[in-house]
């Protein structure tokens, strides 16, 4: 317990004693986390955007002419298919009204009979909006009695798919690479700090300091540096996002929770970094 | 009652130098000089005592510990019973005089109140109280050595090991430091002081261990 308190007190004064090198560590952690955070926020923004696009994706199921009651049964069947989120009935009249809205009255004035079929606009659950599932659902809907044809924008699906792979695997690999890079930077920085204390550590060993007493304050110091660096990174990020939303509207704002997570990551980086740097330095 | 005992210790390095044979002991409260020219192996003897090195053959006994069976985790415990003073002072450069001395007590988990009382007391004993908030690099050599001695004795060790403690000091200051070590010895603490300065040794009448061609005997 006393060791713990001592570690905290001495870790704090260690910040002051190390001065510039502490500042450098904080800066390194801050920069690494700004990079990581920015990356994460952009990825998150893209994902949300993607999800949103998905939820707007609709299939149009054109119906054979029939009694409204039959259309209702058809709709019910469609709604019960796996992956279907909601449906909207568009009657012949509705369809006509929509066309009028788009092209103006004169265009249809020539035609006396309404040639447009009734249809269902089918919205899928976002996770089903990919090539395979859509193909399966389209086939299923086409098989429902009363459905004449199913139409959708296949190119959009392809686009979403490609986008998805980018936000998924590609981003994860990039994120891991970025994390490793940040960790190496931080770890190296802490190693330099500790290397500079080599004489001090040696002298401490000579006067009988145990491993915990030497390592404890250094670990705490690095963790405080990690936390502070992360906090600054959080502040920088929220400002960046504020500015960034002007140009990229998909970015979501940095919340207190995000900053909290960031600080935890910073503390973890500080801990692991100094652990990594210390391991071989202390003999017992 | 012996506090340090070397039993047929050999600690020669691959180049053939070092200690060929050390067989001696130091008793409680004794003042002993360890003399020999540069490179004779004086520092090696001290390193063996604090178990920074283990002997090639033979054993070193210090207090309750024996080089052949001490576990790494026990080495700090051993060192807390030994005060070390070096030619180059080796103060913790990142903290002031007070904290340098207090560190030896923090190491053994003493309470804040005790530390304060004890450190101020010892700083007064070695005559450096007035500089207690100075950083080591702002002190003269003699002052730094006083701080180092305060650090060495603050937790009342069995023995103070001094490795050429006056080597970096002018004769006047060296004399002061010698007197301080003698004063500590009079207080009951054993002192083992390594030096190449025979002249310094002759005047005192204390026991002398000579390293002669790598051999030390009683
Ligand atoms: N770790 C080591 N490896 C090889 N040789 C060493 C080592 N330490 C000391 N020596 C050699 O052992 C001899 C004794 O060194 P030392 O004990 O420092 O002498 P002193 O303190 O009496 O000047 C010297 O010749 C030195 O070069
Ligand atoms: Mg020497």
Coordinates of C-alpha atoms and ligand atoms in Angstrom, one line a residue:
Chain A
X1 CA 0.0 0.0 0.0
X2 CA 2.8 2.4 1.0
X3 CA 4.6 1.3 -2.2
X4 CA 1.5 2.2 -4.2
X5 CA 1.2 5.6 -2.6
X6 CA 4.9 6.2 -3.0
X7 CA 4.7 5.2 -6.7
X8 CA 1.9 7.7 -7.4
X9 CA 3.6 10.5 -5.5
X10 CA 7.0 9.8 -7.0
X11 CA 5.5 9.1 -10.4
X12 CA 3.9 12.6 -10.3
X13 CA 7.1 14.3 -9.2
X14 CA 8.9 12.2 -11.9
X15 CA 6.8 14.1 -14.4
X16 CA 8.3 17.3 -13.1
X17 CA 11.8 15.9 -12.8
X18 CA 11.8 14.5 -16.3
X19 CA 10.6 17.8 -17.8
X20 CA 11.3 17.9 -21.5
X21 CA 11.4 14.1 -22.0
X22 CA 8.0 13.8 -20.2
X23 CA 6.6 16.5 -22.5
X24 CA 7.9 14.6 -25.5
X25 CA 6.3 11.4 -24.4
X26 CA 3.0 13.2 -23.8
X27 CA 3.3 14.7 -27.3
X28 CA 4.1 11.4 -28.9
X29 CA 1.2 9.7 -27.3
X30 CA -1.0 12.7 -28.2
X31 CA 0.0 12.6 -31.9
X32 CA -0.3 8.8 -32.1
X33 CA -3.8 8.9 -30.6
X34 CA -4.9 11.8 -32.7
X35 CA -3.9 9.8 -35.7
X36 CA -5.6 6.7 -34.4
X37 CA -8.6 8.6 -33.2
X38 CA -9.1 10.5 -36.5
X39 CA -8.8 7.2 -38.3
X40 CA -11.4 5.7 -36.0
X41 CA -13.8 8.6 -36.4
X42 CA -13.6 8.6 -40.1
X43 CA -14.2 4.9 -40.2
X44 CA -17.1 5.3 -37.8
X45 CA -18.5 8.1 -40.0
X46 CA -18.2 6.0 -43.1
X47 CA -19.8 3.0 -41.4
X48 CA -22.8 5.1 -40.2
X49 CA -23.1 6.6 -43.6
X50 CA -23.0 3.2 -45.2
X51 CA -25.6 1.9 -42.7
X52 CA -27.8 4.8 -43.5
X53 CA -27.4 4.3 -47.2
X54 CA -28.3 0.6 -46.7
X55 CA -31.5 1.5 -44.8
X56 CA -32.6 3.7 -47.7
X57 CA -32.0 0.9 -50.2
X58 CA -35.4 -0.3 -51.6
X59 CA -36.6 -3.1 -53.8
X60 CA -39.6 -2.5 -55.9
X61 CA -41.9 -5.5 -56.2
X62 CA -44.4 -4.9 -59.0
X63 CA -47.7 -6.6 -58.6
X64 CA -50.1 -8.3 -61.0
X65 CA -53.4 -6.5 -61.2
X66 CA -55.7 -7.9 -58.5
X67 CA -58.1 -7.0 -55.8
X68 CA -56.7 -4.8 -53.0
X69 CA -57.4 -7.6 -50.6
X70 CA -55.1 -10.0 -52.6
X71 CA -52.4 -7.3 -52.7
X72 CA -52.6 -7.2 -48.9
X73 CA -52.0 -11.0 -48.7
X74 CA -49.1 -10.6 -51.0
X75 CA -47.7 -7.8 -48.9
X76 CA -48.0 -9.9 -45.7
X77 CA -46.1 -12.7 -47.3
X78 CA -43.3 -10.4 -48.4
X79 CA -43.1 -8.8 -44.9
X80 CA -42.6 -12.2 -43.4
X81 CA -39.6 -13.1 -45.5
X82 CA -36.2 -13.1 -43.7
X83 CA -34.3 -9.8 -44.1
X84 CA -37.3 -7.7 -44.9
X85 CA -37.6 -4.7 -42.6
X86 CA -40.7 -2.9 -43.8
X87 CA -42.9 -2.5 -46.8
X88 CA -44.9 0.3 -48.3
X89 CA -47.8 -0.2 -50.6
X90 CA -47.9 1.9 -53.7
X91 CA -51.2 1.6 -55.4
X92 CA -51.8 2.3 -59.1
X93 CA -53.1 5.8 -58.3
X94 CA -50.2 6.5 -56.0
X95 CA -47.8 5.4 -58.8
X96 CA -49.5 7.7 -61.2
X97 CA -49.4 10.6 -58.8
X98 CA -45.7 10.1 -58.3
X99 CA -45.0 10.1 -62.0
X100 CA -47.1 13.3 -62.4
X101 CA -45.1 14.9 -59.7
X102 CA -41.9 14.1 -61.5
X103 CA -42.8 14.7 -65.1
X104 CA -45.8 17.1 -65.0
X105 CA -49.4 16.6 -66.0
X106 CA -49.1 17.0 -69.7
X107 CA -47.0 13.9 -70.1
X108 CA -49.8 11.5 -69.1
X109 CA -52.7 13.6 -70.4
X110 CA -52.5 11.6 -73.6
X111 CA -53.0 8.3 -71.9
X112 CA -56.5 7.6 -70.8
X113 CA -55.9 4.4 -68.9
X114 CA -53.4 4.2 -66.0
X115 CA -50.7 1.7 -67.3
X116 CA -48.7 1.8 -64.0
X117 CA -48.8 -1.4 -61.8
X118 CA -49.3 -1.3 -58.1
X119 CA -46.1 -2.2 -56.2
X120 CA -44.5 -2.7 -52.8
X121 CA -41.4 -0.7 -51.8
X122 CA -39.5 -3.2 -49.7
X123 CA -36.9 -1.9 -47.2
X124 CA -34.4 -4.5 -46.1
X125 CA -32.7 -4.8 -42.7
X126 CA -29.3 -3.1 -43.3
X127 CA -27.3 -6.2 -42.6
X128 CA -29.1 -7.9 -45.5
X129 CA -28.1 -5.3 -48.0
X130 CA -25.3 -7.1 -49.8
X131 CA -25.1 -8.9 -53.1
X132 CA -25.9 -12.4 -51.9
X133 CA -28.7 -11.7 -49.5
X134 CA -30.3 -9.3 -51.9
X135 CA -30.2 -11.9 -54.7
X136 CA -31.8 -14.4 -52.3
X137 CA -34.5 -12.0 -51.2
X138 CA -35.2 -10.9 -54.7
X139 CA -35.7 -14.5 -55.7
X140 CA -38.0 -15.1 -52.7
X141 CA -40.1 -12.1 -53.4
X142 CA -40.4 -13.0 -57.0
X143 CA -41.7 -16.4 -55.9
X144 CA -44.5 -14.8 -53.8
X145 CA -47.9 -15.3 -55.7
X146 CA -49.1 -12.0 -57.1
X147 CA -45.6 -10.5 -57.7
X148 CA -44.9 -9.9 -61.3
X149 CA -41.3 -8.5 -61.2
X150 CA -38.7 -7.3 -58.7
X151 CA -36.5 -4.3 -59.6
X152 CA -33.6 -2.8 -57.8
X153 CA -30.4 -0.9 -58.4
X154 CA -27.8 -3.6 -58.7
X155 CA -25.0 -1.1 -59.2
X156 CA -25.7 0.5 -55.9
X157 CA -25.3 -2.9 -54.2
X158 CA -21.9 -3.4 -55.9
X159 CA -20.8 -0.1 -54.8
X160 CA -22.0 -0.7 -51.2
X161 CA -20.2 -4.0 -51.3
X162 CA -16.9 -2.5 -52.4
X163 CA -17.2 0.3 -49.9
X164 CA -18.0 -2.2 -47.2
X165 CA -14.9 -4.2 -47.8
X166 CA -12.9 -1.1 -47.6
X167 CA -14.4 0.0 -44.3
X168 CA -14.2 -3.5 -43.0
X169 CA -11.0 -5.5 -43.6
X170 CA -9.0 -2.7 -45.2
X171 CA -9.6 -0.3 -42.4
X172 CA -8.9 -2.9 -39.7
X173 CA -5.6 -3.8 -41.2
X174 CA -4.7 -0.1 -41.5
X175 CA -5.9 0.5 -37.9
X176 CA -3.8 -2.3 -36.5
X177 CA -0.8 -1.1 -38.5
X178 CA -1.4 2.4 -37.1
X179 CA -1.8 1.1 -33.5
X180 CA 1.5 -0.9 -33.8
X181 CA 3.2 2.2 -35.2
X182 CA 1.9 4.3 -32.3
X183 CA 2.9 1.7 -29.8
X184 CA 6.4 1.4 -31.1
X185 CA 6.8 5.2 -31.1
X186 CA 5.5 5.5 -27.5
X187 CA 7.5 2.5 -26.3
X188 CA 10.7 3.9 -27.9
X189 CA 10.1 7.2 -26.4
X190 CA 9.6 5.7 -22.9
X191 CA 12.7 3.6 -23.5
X192 CA 14.7 6.7 -24.1
X193 CA 13.4 8.3 -21.0
X194 CA 14.3 5.3 -19.0
X195 CA 17.7 4.9 -20.7
X196 CA 18.4 8.5 -19.5
X197 CA 17.7 7.3 -16.0
X198 CA 20.1 4.4 -16.2
X199 CA 22.5 5.8 -13.7
X200 CA 19.7 6.7 -11.3
X201 CA 18.2 3.2 -11.6
X202 CA 21.6 1.6 -11.0
X203 CA 22.2 3.8 -7.9
X204 CA 18.7 2.9 -6.6
X205 CA 19.6 -0.8 -7.0
X206 CA 22.8 -0.2 -5.0
X207 CA 21.0 1.3 -2.0
X208 CA 18.7 -1.7 -1.9
X209 CA 15.6 -0.5 -3.7
X210 CA 13.5 -3.5 -4.7
X211 CA 12.2 -3.9 -8.2
X212 CA 8.8 -2.6 -7.3
X213 CA 10.1 0.6 -5.8
X214 CA 12.1 1.4 -9.0
X215 CA 9.6 0.2 -11.5
X216 CA 6.4 1.4 -9.8
X217 CA 7.0 5.2 -10.1
X218 CA 8.2 4.8 -13.7
X219 CA 5.1 2.8 -14.7
X220 CA 2.8 5.3 -13.0
X221 CA 4.7 8.2 -14.6
X222 CA 4.3 6.6 -18.0
X223 CA 0.6 5.9 -17.4
X224 CA 0.0 9.5 -16.3
X225 CA 1.8 10.7 -19.4
X226 CA -0.3 8.3 -21.5
X227 CA -3.5 9.6 -19.9
X228 CA -2.6 13.2 -20.4
X229 CA -1.5 12.7 -23.9
X230 CA -4.8 11.0 -24.7
X231 CA -6.7 13.7 -23.0
X232 CA -5.0 16.3 -25.2
X233 CA -5.6 14.0 -28.2
X234 CA -9.3 14.0 -27.3
X235 CA -9.4 17.8 -27.2
X236 CA -7.5 18.1 -30.5
X237 CA -9.8 15.5 -32.1
X238 CA -13.0 17.3 -31.0
X239 CA -11.7 20.5 -32.5
X240 CA -10.7 18.7 -35.7
X241 CA -14.1 17.1 -36.0
X242 CA -15.8 20.4 -35.4
X243 CA -13.8 21.9 -38.3
X244 CA -13.9 18.6 -40.3
X245 CA -17.8 18.4 -40.3
X246 CA -17.8 21.5 -42.4
X247 CA -16.1 19.6 -45.2
X248 CA -17.1 16.0 -44.4
X249 CA -20.6 16.0 -43.0
X250 CA -20.6 12.3 -42.1
X251 CA -18.3 12.8 -39.0
X252 CA -20.0 12.3 -35.7
X253 CA -18.9 14.5 -32.9
X254 CA -16.4 13.4 -30.2
X255 CA -18.3 12.5 -27.1
X256 CA -17.1 12.3 -23.5
X257 CA -17.3 8.5 -23.8
X258 CA -15.0 8.6 -26.8
X259 CA -12.5 10.7 -24.8
X260 CA -12.8 8.3 -21.9
X261 CA -12.0 5.4 -24.1
X262 CA -9.1 7.3 -25.6
X263 CA -7.7 8.1 -22.1
X264 CA -7.9 4.5 -21.2
X265 CA -6.1 3.5 -24.3
X266 CA -3.5 6.2 -23.6
X267 CA -2.9 4.8 -20.1
X268 CA -2.7 1.3 -21.5
X269 CA -0.2 2.4 -24.0
X270 CA 1.9 4.1 -21.3
X271 CA 1.8 1.0 -19.2
X272 CA 2.6 -1.4 -21.9
X273 CA 5.2 0.9 -23.4
X274 CA 7.1 1.3 -20.1
X275 CA 6.7 -2.4 -19.3
X276 CA 8.2 -3.2 -22.6
X277 CA 11.0 -0.7 -22.1
X278 CA 11.7 -1.8 -18.5
X279 CA 11.7 -5.5 -18.8
X280 CA 15.4 -6.0 -19.5
X281 CA 16.6 -3.0 -17.5
X282 CA 15.9 -4.1 -13.9
X283 CA 17.9 -7.1 -12.7
X284 CA 15.6 -7.9 -9.7
Chain B
X1 CA 31.1 -11.7 15.6
X2 CA 32.0 -11.4 12.0
X3 CA 29.8 -9.4 9.6
X4 CA 31.7 -10.1 6.4
X5 CA 33.7 -13.2 5.6
X6 CA 35.5 -14.2 2.4
X7 CA 36.2 -17.9 2.3
X8 CA 38.9 -18.8 -0.3
X9 CA 37.4 -16.5 -2.9
X10 CA 38.7 -16.4 -6.4
X11 CA 37.3 -13.8 -8.8
X12 CA 39.6 -13.5 -11.7
X13 CA 38.5 -12.2 -15.0
X14 CA 39.2 -13.8 -18.4
X15 CA 42.2 -11.5 -18.9
X16 CA 43.8 -13.1 -15.8
X17 CA 43.4 -10.1 -13.6
X18 CA 41.2 -9.7 -10.5
X19 CA 41.2 -11.5 -7.2
X20 CA 43.3 -14.7 -7.1
X21 CA 42.6 -15.4 -3.4
X22 CA 40.7 -13.5 -0.8
X23 CA 40.4 -15.0 2.7
X24 CA 39.6 -12.6 5.5
X25 CA 36.8 -11.3 7.6
X26 CA 35.5 -8.0 9.1
X27 CA 34.1 -7.9 12.5
X28 CA 31.2 -5.8 13.9
X29 CA 32.2 -2.2 14.6
X30 CA 35.7 -2.6 13.0
X31 CA 37.4 0.1 10.8
X32 CA 39.3 -1.6 8.1
X33 CA 41.3 -0.2 5.2
X34 CA 41.5 -2.2 2.0
X35 CA 44.6 -1.0 0.2
X36 CA 46.3 -1.7 -3.1
X37 CA 47.3 0.1 -6.3
X38 CA 44.8 0.9 -9.0
X39 CA 43.5 -2.2 -10.7
X40 CA 44.4 -4.4 -7.7
X41 CA 40.8 -5.5 -7.2
X42 CA 39.5 -3.3 -4.4
X43 CA 36.3 -2.4 -6.2
X44 CA 35.9 -6.1 -7.1
X45 CA 36.0 -7.0 -3.4
X46 CA 33.3 -4.4 -2.6
X47 CA 31.1 -5.6 -5.6
X48 CA 31.4 -9.1 -4.2
X49 CA 30.2 -7.9 -0.8
X50 CA 27.1 -6.2 -2.2
X51 CA 26.6 -9.3 -4.4
X52 CA 26.7 -7.4 -7.6
X53 CA 29.1 -10.2 -8.6
X54 CA 29.3 -13.8 -7.5
X55 CA 32.7 -15.3 -6.9
X56 CA 34.2 -17.8 -9.4
X57 CA 35.0 -20.0 -6.4
X58 CA 34.8 -19.8 -2.7
X59 CA 32.0 -18.0 -0.8
X60 CA 31.3 -14.6 0.5
X61 CA 29.2 -14.2 3.7
X62 CA 27.6 -10.9 4.6
X63 CA 25.4 -10.8 7.7
X64 CA 23.0 -13.7 7.3
X65 CA 23.5 -14.1 3.5
X66 CA 25.9 -16.4 1.7
X67 CA 26.8 -15.8 -2.0
X68 CA 26.3 -19.4 -2.8
X69 CA 22.7 -19.5 -1.8
X70 CA 21.3 -15.9 -1.8
X71 CA 18.3 -15.5 -4.1
X72 CA 18.0 -12.5 -6.4
X73 CA 15.1 -11.2 -4.4
X74 CA 17.2 -11.1 -1.3
X75 CA 19.9 -9.0 -2.8
X76 CA 18.0 -5.7 -2.1
X77 CA 17.5 -6.9 1.5
X78 CA 21.2 -7.5 1.9
X79 CA 22.0 -4.1 0.5
X80 CA 19.8 -2.4 3.0
X81 CA 22.2 -3.6 5.6
X82 CA 25.1 -2.0 3.8
X83 CA 25.9 1.7 3.2
X84 CA 27.8 2.5 0.0
X85 CA 30.0 5.5 -0.6
X86 CA 31.7 6.0 -3.9
X87 CA 34.5 8.0 -5.3
X88 CA 32.1 9.6 -7.8
X89 CA 29.3 10.1 -5.1
X90 CA 26.5 8.6 -7.2
X91 CA 23.7 10.7 -5.9
X92 CA 20.3 10.6 -7.5
X93 CA 20.7 13.5 -9.8
X94 CA 17.0 14.0 -10.3
X95 CA 16.1 14.9 -6.7
X96 CA 17.4 17.2 -3.9
X97 CA 19.7 16.4 -1.0
X98 CA 16.8 15.7 1.4
X99 CA 15.2 13.3 -1.1
X100 CA 18.5 11.5 -1.8
X101 CA 18.9 10.6 1.8
X102 CA 15.2 9.9 2.3
X103 CA 15.2 7.4 -0.5
X104 CA 17.1 4.8 1.5
X105 CA 14.4 5.0 4.1
X106 CA 11.5 4.9 1.6
X107 CA 13.2 1.8 0.3
X108 CA 12.5 0.1 3.6
X109 CA 9.0 1.5 3.9
X110 CA 9.5 3.8 6.9
X111 CA 6.7 6.3 7.7
X112 CA 6.8 9.9 6.5
X113 CA 7.1 11.3 10.0
X114 CA 10.0 8.9 10.9
X115 CA 11.7 9.7 7.6
X116 CA 11.6 13.4 8.2
X117 CA 12.9 13.2 11.7
X118 CA 15.7 10.8 10.8
X119 CA 16.8 12.5 7.6
X120 CA 17.1 15.9 9.3
X121 CA 19.0 14.3 12.1
X122 CA 21.5 12.6 9.8
X123 CA 22.0 15.6 7.6
X124 CA 22.9 17.6 10.7
X125 CA 25.3 14.8 11.8
X126 CA 27.2 15.1 8.5
X127 CA 27.0 18.9 8.6
X128 CA 25.0 19.5 5.4
X129 CA 21.5 20.4 6.8
X130 CA 21.7 23.9 5.4
X131 CA 21.9 22.6 1.8
X132 CA 19.0 20.1 2.1
X133 CA 16.9 21.6 -0.6
X134 CA 19.8 21.9 -3.1
X135 CA 20.2 19.7 -6.1
X136 CA 23.3 17.5 -6.1
X137 CA 24.8 19.2 -9.1
X138 CA 24.9 22.5 -7.2
X139 CA 27.1 21.1 -4.5
X140 CA 30.9 20.9 -4.2
X141 CA 32.5 17.5 -4.2
X142 CA 33.0 17.5 -0.5
X143 CA 29.3 18.4 0.1
X144 CA 28.1 15.7 -2.3
X145 CA 30.2 13.2 -0.4
X146 CA 28.7 14.2 2.8
X147 CA 25.3 13.7 1.4
X148 CA 26.4 10.3 0.1
X149 CA 27.6 9.4 3.6
X150 CA 24.3 10.6 5.1
X151 CA 22.5 8.3 2.7
X152 CA 24.8 5.4 3.6
X153 CA 24.2 5.6 7.3
X154 CA 20.6 6.8 7.5
X155 CA 19.2 3.3 7.9
X156 CA 21.8 2.3 10.4
X157 CA 23.6 -0.4 8.4
X158 CA 25.9 -3.1 9.7
X159 CA 28.8 -1.7 7.6
X160 CA 29.6 1.2 5.4
X161 CA 31.6 0.3 2.3
X162 CA 33.6 3.3 1.0
X163 CA 35.3 2.9 -2.4
X164 CA 38.0 5.6 -2.7
X165 CA 35.7 8.1 -1.0
X166 CA 38.4 10.8 -1.0
X167 CA 39.7 10.1 -4.5
X168 CA 38.0 13.1 -6.1
X169 CA 38.6 15.6 -3.2
X170 CA 41.3 18.1 -2.3
X171 CA 43.4 17.1 0.7
X172 CA 41.7 19.4 3.1
X173 CA 38.2 18.1 2.2
X174 CA 39.5 14.5 2.1
X175 CA 40.6 14.9 5.7
X176 CA 37.1 16.1 6.7
X177 CA 35.5 13.2 5.0
X178 CA 38.0 10.8 6.7
X179 CA 37.1 12.3 10.0
X180 CA 33.5 11.9 9.3
X181 CA 33.9 8.2 8.5
X182 CA 35.9 7.7 11.7
X183 CA 33.1 9.5 13.6
X184 CA 30.6 7.0 12.1
X185 CA 32.8 4.1 13.2
X186 CA 33.1 5.5 16.7
X187 CA 29.3 5.5 16.7
X188 CA 29.5 1.7 16.3
X189 CA 29.2 1.1 12.5
X190 CA 31.8 -1.0 10.8
X191 CA 33.6 0.8 8.0
X192 CA 35.5 -0.9 5.1
X193 CA 37.3 1.7 3.1
X194 CA 39.1 1.0 -0.1
X195 CA 42.0 3.3 -1.1
X196 CA 45.2 3.3 -3.0
X197 CA 46.6 6.0 -0.7
X198 CA 48.9 4.2 1.7
X199 CA 49.8 7.6 3.1
X200 CA 46.3 8.1 4.3
X201 CA 46.3 4.8 6.0
X202 CA 49.6 5.0 7.8
X203 CA 48.6 7.8 10.1
X204 CA 45.4 6.2 11.5
X205 CA 46.5 3.0 13.2
X206 CA 43.4 1.1 11.9
X207 CA 43.6 -2.4 10.6
X208 CA 44.9 -2.7 7.0
X209 CA 44.1 -5.4 4.5
X210 CA 46.6 -5.3 1.6
X211 CA 45.9 -6.7 -1.8
X212 CA 49.2 -8.1 -3.0
X213 CA 49.3 -9.6 -6.5
X214 CA 45.6 -10.4 -6.3
X215 CA 45.9 -12.0 -2.9
X216 CA 44.3 -10.7 0.4
X217 CA 44.9 -12.5 3.6
X218 CA 44.3 -11.6 7.2
Ligands
LIG1 N1 33.7 -7.0 -15.2 C1 35.1 -7.1 -15.4 N2 35.5 -7.9 -16.5 C2 36.8 -8.0 -16.8 N3 37.8 -7.4 -16.0 C3 37.4 -6.7 -14.9 C4 36.0 -6.5 -14.6 N4 35.9 -5.7 -13.5 C5 37.2 -5.4 -13.2 N5 38.1 -6.0 -14.0 C6 39.5 -6.0 -13.9 O1 39.9 -6.4 -12.7 C7 41.0 -5.7 -12.1 C8 40.5 -5.1 -10.8 O2 39.6 -4.1 -10.9 P1 39.1 -3.2 -9.7 O3 38.5 -4.1 -8.7 O4 38.2 -2.2 -10.3 O5 40.4 -2.6 -9.2 P2 40.6 -1.3 -8.2 O6 39.3 -1.0 -7.7 O7 41.5 -1.9 -7.1 O8 41.2 -0.3 -8.9 C9 41.3 -4.6 -13.1 O9 42.4 -5.0 -13.9 C10 40.1 -4.5 -14.0 O10 40.4 -4.2 -15.3
LIG2 MG1 38.2 0.8 -7.9

